[in-house]
GROMACS .gro file of C-alpha atoms in nm:
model
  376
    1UNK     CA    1  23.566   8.919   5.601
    2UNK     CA    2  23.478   8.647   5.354
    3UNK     CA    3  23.219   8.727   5.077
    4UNK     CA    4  23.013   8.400   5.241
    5UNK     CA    5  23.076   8.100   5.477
    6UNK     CA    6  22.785   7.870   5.597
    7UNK     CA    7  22.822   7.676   5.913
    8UNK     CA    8  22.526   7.504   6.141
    9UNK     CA    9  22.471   7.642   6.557
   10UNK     CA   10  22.339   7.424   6.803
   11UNK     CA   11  22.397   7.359   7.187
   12UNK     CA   12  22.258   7.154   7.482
   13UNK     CA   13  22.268   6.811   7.371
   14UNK     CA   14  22.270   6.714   7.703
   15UNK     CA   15  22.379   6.334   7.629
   16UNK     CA   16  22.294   6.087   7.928
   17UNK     CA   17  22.015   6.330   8.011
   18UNK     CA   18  21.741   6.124   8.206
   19UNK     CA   19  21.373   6.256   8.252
   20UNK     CA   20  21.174   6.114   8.522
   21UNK     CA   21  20.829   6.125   8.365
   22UNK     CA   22  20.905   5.895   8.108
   23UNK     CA   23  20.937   5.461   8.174
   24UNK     CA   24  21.175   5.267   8.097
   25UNK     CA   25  21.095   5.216   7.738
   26UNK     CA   26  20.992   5.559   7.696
   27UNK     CA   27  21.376   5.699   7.820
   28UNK     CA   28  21.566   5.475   7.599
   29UNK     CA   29  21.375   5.562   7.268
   30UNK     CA   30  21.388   5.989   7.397
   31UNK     CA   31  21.797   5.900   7.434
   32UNK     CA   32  21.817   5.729   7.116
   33UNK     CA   33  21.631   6.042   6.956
   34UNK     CA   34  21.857   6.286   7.095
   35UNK     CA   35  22.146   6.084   6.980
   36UNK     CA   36  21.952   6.037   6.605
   37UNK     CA   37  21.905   6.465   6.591
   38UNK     CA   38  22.302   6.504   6.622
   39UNK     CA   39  22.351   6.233   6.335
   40UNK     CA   40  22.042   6.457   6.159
   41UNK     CA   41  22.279   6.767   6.245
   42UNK     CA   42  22.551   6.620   6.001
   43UNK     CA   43  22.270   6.554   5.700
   44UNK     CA   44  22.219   6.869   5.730
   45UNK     CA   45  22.569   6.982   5.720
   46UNK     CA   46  22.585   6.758   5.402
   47UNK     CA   47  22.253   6.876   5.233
   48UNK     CA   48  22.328   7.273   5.329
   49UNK     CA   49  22.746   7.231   5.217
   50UNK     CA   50  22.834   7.418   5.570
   51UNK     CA   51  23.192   7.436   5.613
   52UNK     CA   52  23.146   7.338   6.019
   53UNK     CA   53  22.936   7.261   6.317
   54UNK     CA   54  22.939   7.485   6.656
   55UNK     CA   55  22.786   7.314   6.980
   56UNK     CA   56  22.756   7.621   7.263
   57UNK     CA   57  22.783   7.438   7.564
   58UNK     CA   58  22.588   7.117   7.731
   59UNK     CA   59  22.720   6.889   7.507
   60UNK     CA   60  22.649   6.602   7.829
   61UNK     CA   61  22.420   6.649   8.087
   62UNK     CA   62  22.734   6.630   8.308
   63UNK     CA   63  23.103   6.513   8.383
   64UNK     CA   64  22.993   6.138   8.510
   65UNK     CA   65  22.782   6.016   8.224
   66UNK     CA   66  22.855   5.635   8.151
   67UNK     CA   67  23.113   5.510   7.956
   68UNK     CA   68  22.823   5.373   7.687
   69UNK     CA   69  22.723   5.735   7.641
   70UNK     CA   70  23.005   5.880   7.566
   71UNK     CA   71  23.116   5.621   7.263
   72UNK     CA   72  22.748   5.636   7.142
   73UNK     CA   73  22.849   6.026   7.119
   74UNK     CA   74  23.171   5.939   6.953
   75UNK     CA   75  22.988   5.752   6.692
   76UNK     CA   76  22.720   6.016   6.621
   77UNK     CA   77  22.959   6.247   6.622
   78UNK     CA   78  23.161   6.078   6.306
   79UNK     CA   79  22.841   6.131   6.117
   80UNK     CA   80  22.902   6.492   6.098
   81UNK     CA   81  23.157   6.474   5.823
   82UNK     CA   82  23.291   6.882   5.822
   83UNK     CA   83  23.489   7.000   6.178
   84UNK     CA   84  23.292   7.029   6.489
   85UNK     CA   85  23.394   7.249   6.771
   86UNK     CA   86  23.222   7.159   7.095
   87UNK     CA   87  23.249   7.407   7.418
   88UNK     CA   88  23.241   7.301   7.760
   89UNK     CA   89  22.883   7.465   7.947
   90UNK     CA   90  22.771   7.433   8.275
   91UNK     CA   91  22.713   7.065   8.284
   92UNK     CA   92  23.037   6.991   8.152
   93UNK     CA   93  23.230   7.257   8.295
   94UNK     CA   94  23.603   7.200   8.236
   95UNK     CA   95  23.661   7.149   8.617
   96UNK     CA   96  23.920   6.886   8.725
   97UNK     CA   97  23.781   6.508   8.692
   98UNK     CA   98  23.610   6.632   8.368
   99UNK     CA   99  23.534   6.390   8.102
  100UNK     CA  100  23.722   6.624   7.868
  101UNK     CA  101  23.955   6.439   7.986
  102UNK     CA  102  23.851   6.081   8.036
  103UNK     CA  103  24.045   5.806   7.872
  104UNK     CA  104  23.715   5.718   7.726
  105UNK     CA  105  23.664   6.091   7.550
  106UNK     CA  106  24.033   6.119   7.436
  107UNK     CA  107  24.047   5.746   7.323
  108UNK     CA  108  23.723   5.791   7.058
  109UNK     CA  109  23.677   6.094   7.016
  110UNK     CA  110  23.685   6.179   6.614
  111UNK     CA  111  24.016   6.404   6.497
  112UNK     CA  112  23.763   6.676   6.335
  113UNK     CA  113  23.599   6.724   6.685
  114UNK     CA  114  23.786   7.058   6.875
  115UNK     CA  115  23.703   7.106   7.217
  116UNK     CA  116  23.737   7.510   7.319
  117UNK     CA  117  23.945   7.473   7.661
  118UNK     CA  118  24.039   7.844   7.656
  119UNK     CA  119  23.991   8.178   7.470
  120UNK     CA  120  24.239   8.223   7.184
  121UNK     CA  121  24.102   8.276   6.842
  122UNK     CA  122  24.151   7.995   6.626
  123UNK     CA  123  24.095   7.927   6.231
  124UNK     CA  124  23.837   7.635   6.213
  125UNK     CA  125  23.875   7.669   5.824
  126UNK     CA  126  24.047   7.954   5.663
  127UNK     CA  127  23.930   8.319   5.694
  128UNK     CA  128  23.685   8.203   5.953
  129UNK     CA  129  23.823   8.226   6.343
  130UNK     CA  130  23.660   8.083   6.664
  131UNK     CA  131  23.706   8.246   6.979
  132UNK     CA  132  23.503   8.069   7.254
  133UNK     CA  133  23.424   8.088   7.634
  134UNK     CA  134  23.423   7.778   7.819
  135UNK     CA  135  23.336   7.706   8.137
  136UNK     CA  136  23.574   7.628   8.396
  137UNK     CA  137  23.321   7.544   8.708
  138UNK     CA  138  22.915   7.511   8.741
  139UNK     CA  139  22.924   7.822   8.864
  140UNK     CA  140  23.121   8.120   8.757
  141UNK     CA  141  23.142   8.454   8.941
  142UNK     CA  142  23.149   8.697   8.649
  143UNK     CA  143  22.980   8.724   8.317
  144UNK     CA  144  23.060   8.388   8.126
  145UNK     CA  145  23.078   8.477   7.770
  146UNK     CA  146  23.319   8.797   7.869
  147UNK     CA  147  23.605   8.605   7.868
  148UNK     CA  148  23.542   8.515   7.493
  149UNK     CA  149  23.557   8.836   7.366
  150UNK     CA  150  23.622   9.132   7.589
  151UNK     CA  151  23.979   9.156   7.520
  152UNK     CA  152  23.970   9.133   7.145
  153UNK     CA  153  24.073   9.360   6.851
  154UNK     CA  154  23.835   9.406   6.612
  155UNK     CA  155  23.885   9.103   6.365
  156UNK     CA  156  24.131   9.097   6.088
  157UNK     CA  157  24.055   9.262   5.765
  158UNK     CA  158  23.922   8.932   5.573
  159UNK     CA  159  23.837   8.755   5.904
  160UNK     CA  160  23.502   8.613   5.970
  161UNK     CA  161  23.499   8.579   6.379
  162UNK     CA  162  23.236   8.390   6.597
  163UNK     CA  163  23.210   8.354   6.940
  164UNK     CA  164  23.087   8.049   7.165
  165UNK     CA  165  22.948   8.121   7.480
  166UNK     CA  166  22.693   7.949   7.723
  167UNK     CA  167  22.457   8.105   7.921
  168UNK     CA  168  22.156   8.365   8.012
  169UNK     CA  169  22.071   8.689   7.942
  170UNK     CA  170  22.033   8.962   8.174
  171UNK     CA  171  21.801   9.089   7.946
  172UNK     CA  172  21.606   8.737   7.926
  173UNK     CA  173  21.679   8.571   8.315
  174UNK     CA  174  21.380   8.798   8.442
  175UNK     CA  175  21.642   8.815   8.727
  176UNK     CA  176  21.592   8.462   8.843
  177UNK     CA  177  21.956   8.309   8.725
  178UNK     CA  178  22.140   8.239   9.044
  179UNK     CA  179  22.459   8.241   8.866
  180UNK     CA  180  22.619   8.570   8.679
  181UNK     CA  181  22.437   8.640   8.363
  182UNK     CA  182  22.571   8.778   7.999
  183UNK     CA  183  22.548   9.114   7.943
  184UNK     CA  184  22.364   9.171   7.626
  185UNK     CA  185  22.487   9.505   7.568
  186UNK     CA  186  22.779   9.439   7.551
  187UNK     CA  187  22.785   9.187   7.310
  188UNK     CA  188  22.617   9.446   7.062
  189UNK     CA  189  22.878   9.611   7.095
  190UNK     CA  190  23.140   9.411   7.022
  191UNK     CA  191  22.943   9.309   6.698
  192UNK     CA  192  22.929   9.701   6.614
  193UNK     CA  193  23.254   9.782   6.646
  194UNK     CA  194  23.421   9.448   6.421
  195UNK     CA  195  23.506   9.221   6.722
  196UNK     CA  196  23.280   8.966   6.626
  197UNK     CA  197  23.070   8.909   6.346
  198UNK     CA  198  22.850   8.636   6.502
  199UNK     CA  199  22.727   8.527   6.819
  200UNK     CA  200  22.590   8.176   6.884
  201UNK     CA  201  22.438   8.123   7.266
  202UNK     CA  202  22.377   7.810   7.449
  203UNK     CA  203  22.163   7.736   7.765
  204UNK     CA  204  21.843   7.864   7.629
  205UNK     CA  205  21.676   7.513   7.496
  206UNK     CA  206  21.437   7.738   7.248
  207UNK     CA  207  21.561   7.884   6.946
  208UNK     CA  208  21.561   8.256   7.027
  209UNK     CA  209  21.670   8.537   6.787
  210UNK     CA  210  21.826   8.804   7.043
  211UNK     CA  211  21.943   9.034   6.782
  212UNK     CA  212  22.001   8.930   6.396
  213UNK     CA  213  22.414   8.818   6.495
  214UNK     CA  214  22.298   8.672   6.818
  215UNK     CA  215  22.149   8.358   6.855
  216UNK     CA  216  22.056   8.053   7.143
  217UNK     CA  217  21.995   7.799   6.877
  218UNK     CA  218  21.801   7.572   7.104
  219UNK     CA  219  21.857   7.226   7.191
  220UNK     CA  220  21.851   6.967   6.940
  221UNK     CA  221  21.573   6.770   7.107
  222UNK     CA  222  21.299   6.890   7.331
  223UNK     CA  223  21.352   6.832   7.703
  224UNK     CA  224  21.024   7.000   7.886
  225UNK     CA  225  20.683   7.117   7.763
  226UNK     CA  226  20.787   7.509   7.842
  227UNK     CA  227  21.044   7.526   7.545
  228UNK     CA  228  20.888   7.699   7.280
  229UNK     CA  229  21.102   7.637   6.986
  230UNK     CA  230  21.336   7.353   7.034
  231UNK     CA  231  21.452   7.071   6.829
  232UNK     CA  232  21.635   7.278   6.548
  233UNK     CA  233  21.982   7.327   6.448
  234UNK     CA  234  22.048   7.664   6.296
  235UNK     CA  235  22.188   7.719   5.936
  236UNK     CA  236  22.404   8.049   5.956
  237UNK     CA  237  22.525   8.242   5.631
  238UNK     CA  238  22.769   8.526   5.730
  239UNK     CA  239  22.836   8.730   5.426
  240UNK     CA  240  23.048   9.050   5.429
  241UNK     CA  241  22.785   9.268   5.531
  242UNK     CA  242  22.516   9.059   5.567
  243UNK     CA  243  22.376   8.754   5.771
  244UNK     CA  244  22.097   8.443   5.725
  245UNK     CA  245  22.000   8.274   5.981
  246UNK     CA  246  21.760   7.989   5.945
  247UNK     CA  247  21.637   7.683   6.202
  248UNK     CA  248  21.602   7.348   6.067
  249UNK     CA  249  21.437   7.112   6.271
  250UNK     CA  250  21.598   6.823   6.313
  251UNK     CA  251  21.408   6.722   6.658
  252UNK     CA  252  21.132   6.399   6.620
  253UNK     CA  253  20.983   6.447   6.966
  254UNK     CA  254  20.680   6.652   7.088
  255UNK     CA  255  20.590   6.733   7.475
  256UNK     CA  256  20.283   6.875   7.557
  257UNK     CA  257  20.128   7.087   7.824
  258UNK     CA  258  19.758   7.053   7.822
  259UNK     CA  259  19.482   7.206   8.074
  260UNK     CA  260  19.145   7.039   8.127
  261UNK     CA  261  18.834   7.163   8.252
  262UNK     CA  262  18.621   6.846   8.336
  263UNK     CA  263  18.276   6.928   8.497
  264UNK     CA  264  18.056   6.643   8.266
  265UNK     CA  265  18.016   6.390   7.979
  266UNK     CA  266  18.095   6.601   7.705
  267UNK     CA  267  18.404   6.776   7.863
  268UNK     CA  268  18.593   6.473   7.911
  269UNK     CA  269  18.492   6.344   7.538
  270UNK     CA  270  18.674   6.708   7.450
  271UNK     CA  271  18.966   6.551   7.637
  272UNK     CA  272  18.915   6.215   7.472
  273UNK     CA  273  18.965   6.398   7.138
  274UNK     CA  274  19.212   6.590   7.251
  275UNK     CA  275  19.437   6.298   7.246
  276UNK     CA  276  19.288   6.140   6.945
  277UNK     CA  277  19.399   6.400   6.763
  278UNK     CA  278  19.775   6.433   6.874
  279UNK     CA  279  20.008   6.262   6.638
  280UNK     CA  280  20.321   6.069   6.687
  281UNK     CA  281  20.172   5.921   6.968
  282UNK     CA  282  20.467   5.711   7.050
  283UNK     CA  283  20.702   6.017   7.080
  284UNK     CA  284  20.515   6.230   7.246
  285UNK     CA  285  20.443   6.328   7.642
  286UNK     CA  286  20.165   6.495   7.775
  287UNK     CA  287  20.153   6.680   8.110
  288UNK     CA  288  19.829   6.703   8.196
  289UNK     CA  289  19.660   6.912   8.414
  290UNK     CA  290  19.265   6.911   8.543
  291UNK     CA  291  19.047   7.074   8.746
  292UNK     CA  292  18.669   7.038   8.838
  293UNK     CA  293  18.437   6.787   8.953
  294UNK     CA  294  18.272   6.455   8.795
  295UNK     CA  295  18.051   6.193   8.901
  296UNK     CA  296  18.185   5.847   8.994
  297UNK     CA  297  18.142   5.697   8.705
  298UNK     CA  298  18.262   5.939   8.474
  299UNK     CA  299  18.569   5.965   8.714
  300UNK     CA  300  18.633   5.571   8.659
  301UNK     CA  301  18.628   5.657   8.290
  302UNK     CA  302  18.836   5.999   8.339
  303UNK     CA  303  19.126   5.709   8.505
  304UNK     CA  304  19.100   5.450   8.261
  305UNK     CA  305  19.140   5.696   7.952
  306UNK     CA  306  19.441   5.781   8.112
  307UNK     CA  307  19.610   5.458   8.207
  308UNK     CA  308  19.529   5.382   7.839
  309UNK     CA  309  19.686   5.682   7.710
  310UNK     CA  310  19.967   5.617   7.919
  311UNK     CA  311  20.019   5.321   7.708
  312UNK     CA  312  19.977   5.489   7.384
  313UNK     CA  313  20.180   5.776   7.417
  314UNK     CA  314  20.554   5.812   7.499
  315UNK     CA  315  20.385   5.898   7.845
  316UNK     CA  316  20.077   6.090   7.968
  317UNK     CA  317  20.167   6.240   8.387
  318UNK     CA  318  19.875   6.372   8.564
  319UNK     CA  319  20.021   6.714   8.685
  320UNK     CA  320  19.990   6.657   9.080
  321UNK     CA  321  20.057   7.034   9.126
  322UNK     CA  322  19.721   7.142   8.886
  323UNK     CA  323  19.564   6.844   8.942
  324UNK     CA  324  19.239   6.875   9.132
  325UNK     CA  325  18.959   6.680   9.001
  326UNK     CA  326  18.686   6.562   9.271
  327UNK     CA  327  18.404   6.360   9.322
  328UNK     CA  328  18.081   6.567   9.213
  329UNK     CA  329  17.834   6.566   9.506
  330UNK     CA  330  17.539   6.374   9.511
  331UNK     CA  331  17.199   6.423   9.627
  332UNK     CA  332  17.246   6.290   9.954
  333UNK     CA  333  17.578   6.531   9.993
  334UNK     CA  334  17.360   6.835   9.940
  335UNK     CA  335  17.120   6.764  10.171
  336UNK     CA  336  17.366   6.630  10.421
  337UNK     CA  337  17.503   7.006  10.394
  338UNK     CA  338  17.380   7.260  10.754
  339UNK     CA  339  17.264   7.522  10.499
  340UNK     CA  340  16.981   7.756  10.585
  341UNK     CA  341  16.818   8.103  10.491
  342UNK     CA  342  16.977   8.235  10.150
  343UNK     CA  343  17.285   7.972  10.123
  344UNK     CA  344  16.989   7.657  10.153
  345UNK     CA  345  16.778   7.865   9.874
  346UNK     CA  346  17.051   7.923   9.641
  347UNK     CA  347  17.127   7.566   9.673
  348UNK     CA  348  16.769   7.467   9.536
  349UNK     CA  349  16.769   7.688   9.279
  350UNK     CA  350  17.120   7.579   9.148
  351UNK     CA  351  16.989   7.252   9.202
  352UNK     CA  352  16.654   7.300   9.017
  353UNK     CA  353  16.841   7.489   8.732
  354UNK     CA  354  17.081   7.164   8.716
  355UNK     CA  355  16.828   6.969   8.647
  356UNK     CA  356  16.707   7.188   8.402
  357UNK     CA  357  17.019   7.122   8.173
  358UNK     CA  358  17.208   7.420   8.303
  359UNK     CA  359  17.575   7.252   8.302
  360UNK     CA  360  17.713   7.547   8.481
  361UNK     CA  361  17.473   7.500   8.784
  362UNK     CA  362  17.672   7.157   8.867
  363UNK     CA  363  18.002   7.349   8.908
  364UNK     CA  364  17.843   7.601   9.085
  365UNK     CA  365  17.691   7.326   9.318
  366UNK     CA  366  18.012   7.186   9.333
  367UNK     CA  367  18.210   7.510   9.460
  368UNK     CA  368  17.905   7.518   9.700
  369UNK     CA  369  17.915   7.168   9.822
  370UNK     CA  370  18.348   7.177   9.864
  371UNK     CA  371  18.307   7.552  10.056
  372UNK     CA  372  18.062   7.462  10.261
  373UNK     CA  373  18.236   7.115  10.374
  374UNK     CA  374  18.500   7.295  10.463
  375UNK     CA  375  18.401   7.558  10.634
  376UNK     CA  376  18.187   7.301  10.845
   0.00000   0.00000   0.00000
């Protein structure tokens, strides 16, 4: 094994990728940001002197992107000036028709761009072999990454060998993949016993240490509020019994998941400030979700913040699923209520501590109001 190499892991580019919470404007500046972090990928290959770029699968968000987006590729893809080696993943597959290969692909792509189309080791520079899974449909009926590696030898005296593969985790699917997952167990032991030295995962859009030789690097641009970690590339440093594994962001993009509790005037300033406080503004989405009550006029203002904020940010979507703010009852909806005995007295006395200042008495009156409106 080599006494050092440095090379960069990242995966899920997803190129042509469309995301229906954001307008027009808002799509074309998130495509032309996912496009910018690959160009940022070959900076970084510049700045950290690594010998080569891996890309584990989702390189396109599938096999009939546009024409347009696979040159703009092509052209990002010249900015990373050491050999890439890009491997088919489930939205690419390598299934016939795929735009592996297009006229369009094979007519631009750049000569130090490899694309793994099966699983015999290859020297991407010397002393350092690639051995790589690819897949062959969207939906494989074994273990993807097995393929890669399962047959090996352990690697050469000298030999520094990674493997490519795309896909999830038993250990991490929570048993909710409806496809075959990796077997994580097995991949430990192919590290421990010299078949590979290195690991690099795709699928998983957050960076996510599995063990220190396995890796999902993440995608290079965030794609939903639930990744926790995206936007890097990873800088790996394989020495002969060592490794370094480090992210580097290289994402400019920010999407938010953000709960609010709106009940009266000063909750919804909270959510006013909430959003003053956010920055980037212009690359940035918030999914918002609400729940509670307001009066009428505090609801107007609740909708206009909004729409504004809508306008200020990349875009702001009002979560229909957790999205339940109502009209607070008035006085006249109270007593319009068929309450008697204990239900009509706890009524007055929320209502009396209301008026009182006791903010929690309006929700309560509020529950009251909405269960006893619909139980009538």
């Amino acid at each position: 094994m080599n006494d050092s190499i440095t090379f960069l892991h990242s995966s899920d580019w997803q190129l042509g990728m469309m995301r229906r919470f954001l307008g027009p404007d808002g799509q074309a500046r998130w495509a032309q940001a996912r496009l910018d972090a690959v160009m940022r990928i070959g900076d970084v290959a510049k700045d950290t002197g690594a010998a080569f770029v891996v890309v584990t699968g989702d390189v396109f968000e599938h096999n009939q992107v546009e024409r347009q987006t696979i040159l703009r590729a092509c052209e990002a893809l010249k900015r990373i000036e050491v050999p890439v080696v890009l491997l088919p993943g489930n939205h690419d597959a390598l299934e016939p028709g795929s735009l592996w290969s297009s006229a369009q692909w094979s007519g631009h792509a750049p000569e130090h761009v490899v694309v793994v189309t099966d699983s015999r080791p290859f020297e991407v520079v010397p002393g350092v072999e690639i051995v790589g899974a690819p897949w062959r449909s969207r939906r494989p009926v074994s273990d993807p990454a097995a393929p890669g590696y399962a047959e090996l030898k352990p690697a050469p005296a000298g030999t520094t060998r990674i493997l490519l593969a795309h896909g999830q985790l038993t250990s991490l699917s929570g048993g909710m993949s409806d496809v075959p997952t990796i077997d994580q167990a097995a991949l430990e032991a192919a590290v421990a016993d010299g078949r590979l030295h290195y690991v690099g995962l795709g699928d998983r859009h957050s960076t996510t240490e599995v063990t220190e030789r396995i890796w999902f690097s993440g995608t290079q641009e965030v794609t939903a509020p639930e990744e926790t970690h995206p936007g890097n590339v990873l800088k790996v440093t394989l020495g002969a019994k060592s490794v370094e594994v480090e992210p580097i962001r290289v994402g400019a993009w920010h999407m938010v998941e953000h709960h609010a509790e709106l009940y009266d005037e000063e909750s919804l300033t909270a959510l006013e400030d909430f959003f003053a406080e956010l920055p980037e503004k212009e690359r940035t989405y918030v999914r918002l979700a609400a729940d509670g009550s307001l009066p009428l006029p505090l609801l107007s203002r609740l909708d206009a913040m909004v729409d504004a904020q809508g306008e200020v940010f990349a875009s702001v979507e009002r979560w229909a699923k957790f999205w339940t703010v109502r009209p607070a009852p008035d006085a006249a909806d109270l007593d319009a209520l068929q309450l008697s005995g204990p239900a009509r007295a706890a009524m007055e006395e929320l209502r009396q501590a209301l008026a009182g200042g006791d903010e929690g008495a309006g929700a309560a009156l509020t529950l009251m109001h909405r269960l006893a409106r619909d139980a009538g």
